[in-house]
């Protein structure tokens, strides 16, 4: 299996975060979990033929809209590790192309080294 990165972009919230919400204090649990990472990829087979350009545009626009409500996700953890600077820097969005069918991929199972 070969995975090629087609594009990498930063998706920002569709509307700026209000000044009174620019700082988000992390709970003790959040502080402890902030530097752990859970890799998760969800795979879905399309139920019909879709225009990939339309689907991509819909996904990017939806993510931008959602980040307006979940504004801390588009921010950065401050150096002290106690707060998130809700600065609307955005999230990384990667689009890839895989040289294998969806059914084959799920049958063989993903190899973590191929995905990283």
Short mmCIF file of C-alpha atoms in Angstrom, two decimals:
data_model
loop_
_atom_site.label_atom_id
_atom_site.label_comp_id
_atom_site.label_asym_id
_atom_site.label_seq_id
_atom_site.Cartn_x
_atom_site.Cartn_y
_atom_site.Cartn_z
CA UNK A 1 0.00 0.00 0.00
CA UNK A 2 1.26 3.44 -0.89
CA UNK A 3 -0.08 6.61 0.72
CA UNK A 4 0.54 9.92 -1.00
CA UNK A 5 -0.22 13.26 0.60
CA UNK A 6 -2.22 15.32 -1.89
CA UNK A 7 -2.50 18.49 0.16
CA UNK A 8 -1.87 19.92 3.60
CA UNK A 9 -3.65 23.04 4.71
CA UNK A 10 -4.61 24.89 7.85
CA UNK A 11 -8.37 25.27 8.37
CA UNK A 12 -9.33 28.27 10.49
CA UNK A 13 -12.66 29.05 12.16
CA UNK A 14 -15.19 30.72 9.86
CA UNK A 15 -15.64 33.57 12.36
CA UNK A 16 -13.09 35.10 14.73
CA UNK A 17 -13.22 34.15 18.40
CA UNK A 18 -14.61 37.04 20.50
CA UNK A 19 -12.06 38.83 22.69
CA UNK A 20 -13.77 37.67 25.91
CA UNK A 21 -13.19 34.03 24.88
CA UNK A 22 -9.54 34.33 23.81
CA UNK A 23 -8.22 32.47 26.86
CA UNK A 24 -9.47 29.03 27.89
CA UNK A 25 -8.31 27.63 31.23
CA UNK A 26 -7.53 23.91 31.17
CA UNK A 27 -8.83 21.59 33.89
CA UNK A 28 -6.36 19.42 35.79
CA UNK A 29 -7.37 16.46 33.61
CA UNK A 30 -6.86 18.53 30.45
CA UNK A 31 -3.45 19.64 31.68
CA UNK A 32 -2.38 16.04 32.22
CA UNK A 33 -3.82 14.82 28.93
CA UNK A 34 -2.77 17.80 26.79
CA UNK A 35 0.46 16.23 25.63
CA UNK A 36 -0.87 12.74 25.00
CA UNK A 37 -2.12 11.93 21.55
CA UNK A 38 -4.68 9.40 20.39
CA UNK A 39 -4.33 8.57 16.71
CA UNK A 40 -7.72 7.80 15.22
CA UNK A 41 -8.72 7.40 11.61
CA UNK A 42 -12.30 6.60 10.68
CA UNK A 43 -12.95 4.85 7.36
CA UNK A 44 -16.25 5.07 5.56
CA UNK A 45 -17.28 3.67 2.23
CA UNK A 46 -19.38 6.04 0.19
CA UNK A 47 -22.90 4.80 -0.45
CA UNK A 48 -22.99 6.42 -3.89
CA UNK A 49 -20.84 8.05 -6.52
CA UNK A 50 -19.84 11.47 -5.28
CA UNK A 51 -18.03 14.40 -6.75
CA UNK A 52 -14.80 14.41 -4.73
CA UNK A 53 -14.30 18.14 -5.24
CA UNK A 54 -17.74 18.88 -3.79
CA UNK A 55 -17.18 16.46 -0.91
CA UNK A 56 -13.77 18.00 -0.10
CA UNK A 57 -15.22 21.52 -0.17
CA UNK A 58 -18.11 20.47 2.07
CA UNK A 59 -15.73 18.87 4.57
CA UNK A 60 -13.41 21.89 4.73
CA UNK A 61 -16.32 24.34 5.07
CA UNK A 62 -17.99 22.21 7.75
CA UNK A 63 -14.75 21.98 9.73
CA UNK A 64 -14.33 25.75 9.53
CA UNK A 65 -17.89 26.25 10.83
CA UNK A 66 -17.46 23.72 13.66
CA UNK A 67 -14.24 25.38 14.82
CA UNK A 68 -16.25 28.53 15.52
CA UNK A 69 -18.18 26.67 18.24
CA UNK A 70 -15.20 24.61 19.43
CA UNK A 71 -12.76 27.53 19.31
CA UNK A 72 -10.15 26.10 21.76
CA UNK A 73 -9.36 23.39 19.16
CA UNK A 74 -8.15 26.09 16.76
CA UNK A 75 -5.90 27.64 19.42
CA UNK A 76 -2.55 26.75 20.90
CA UNK A 77 -1.59 25.68 24.42
CA UNK A 78 0.29 28.47 26.17
CA UNK A 79 3.83 27.87 27.40
CA UNK A 80 2.68 27.51 31.01
CA UNK A 81 0.47 24.57 29.95
CA UNK A 82 -2.46 25.92 31.96
CA UNK A 83 -4.43 27.71 29.26
CA UNK A 84 -5.25 27.63 25.58
CA UNK A 85 -4.63 30.81 23.60
CA UNK A 86 -7.76 30.80 21.43
CA UNK A 87 -6.00 32.66 18.64
CA UNK A 88 -7.81 31.09 15.65
CA UNK A 89 -4.60 29.61 14.24
CA UNK A 90 -6.59 26.64 12.94
CA UNK A 91 -6.13 22.90 12.60
CA UNK A 92 -4.07 20.85 10.16
CA UNK A 93 -6.04 19.13 7.40
CA UNK A 94 -4.34 16.44 5.33
CA UNK A 95 -5.77 14.92 2.20
CA UNK A 96 -4.22 11.68 1.01
CA UNK A 97 -4.53 9.20 -1.82
CA UNK A 98 -4.15 5.48 -1.15
CA UNK A 99 -3.26 2.96 -3.87
CA UNK A 100 -5.71 0.33 -2.70
CA UNK A 101 -9.48 -0.12 -2.65
CA UNK A 102 -11.45 0.52 0.50
CA UNK A 103 -12.54 -3.14 0.72
CA UNK A 104 -8.96 -4.43 0.31
CA UNK A 105 -7.70 -2.02 2.92
CA UNK A 106 -10.26 -3.12 5.51
CA UNK A 107 -9.74 -6.80 4.68
CA UNK A 108 -5.96 -6.64 5.10
CA UNK A 109 -6.11 -4.22 7.99
CA UNK A 110 -4.07 -1.04 8.22
CA UNK A 111 -0.38 -1.34 8.98
CA UNK A 112 0.47 1.42 11.41
CA UNK A 113 3.88 2.01 9.81
CA UNK A 114 2.20 2.78 6.48
CA UNK A 115 -0.11 5.32 8.07
CA UNK A 116 2.45 7.29 10.10
#
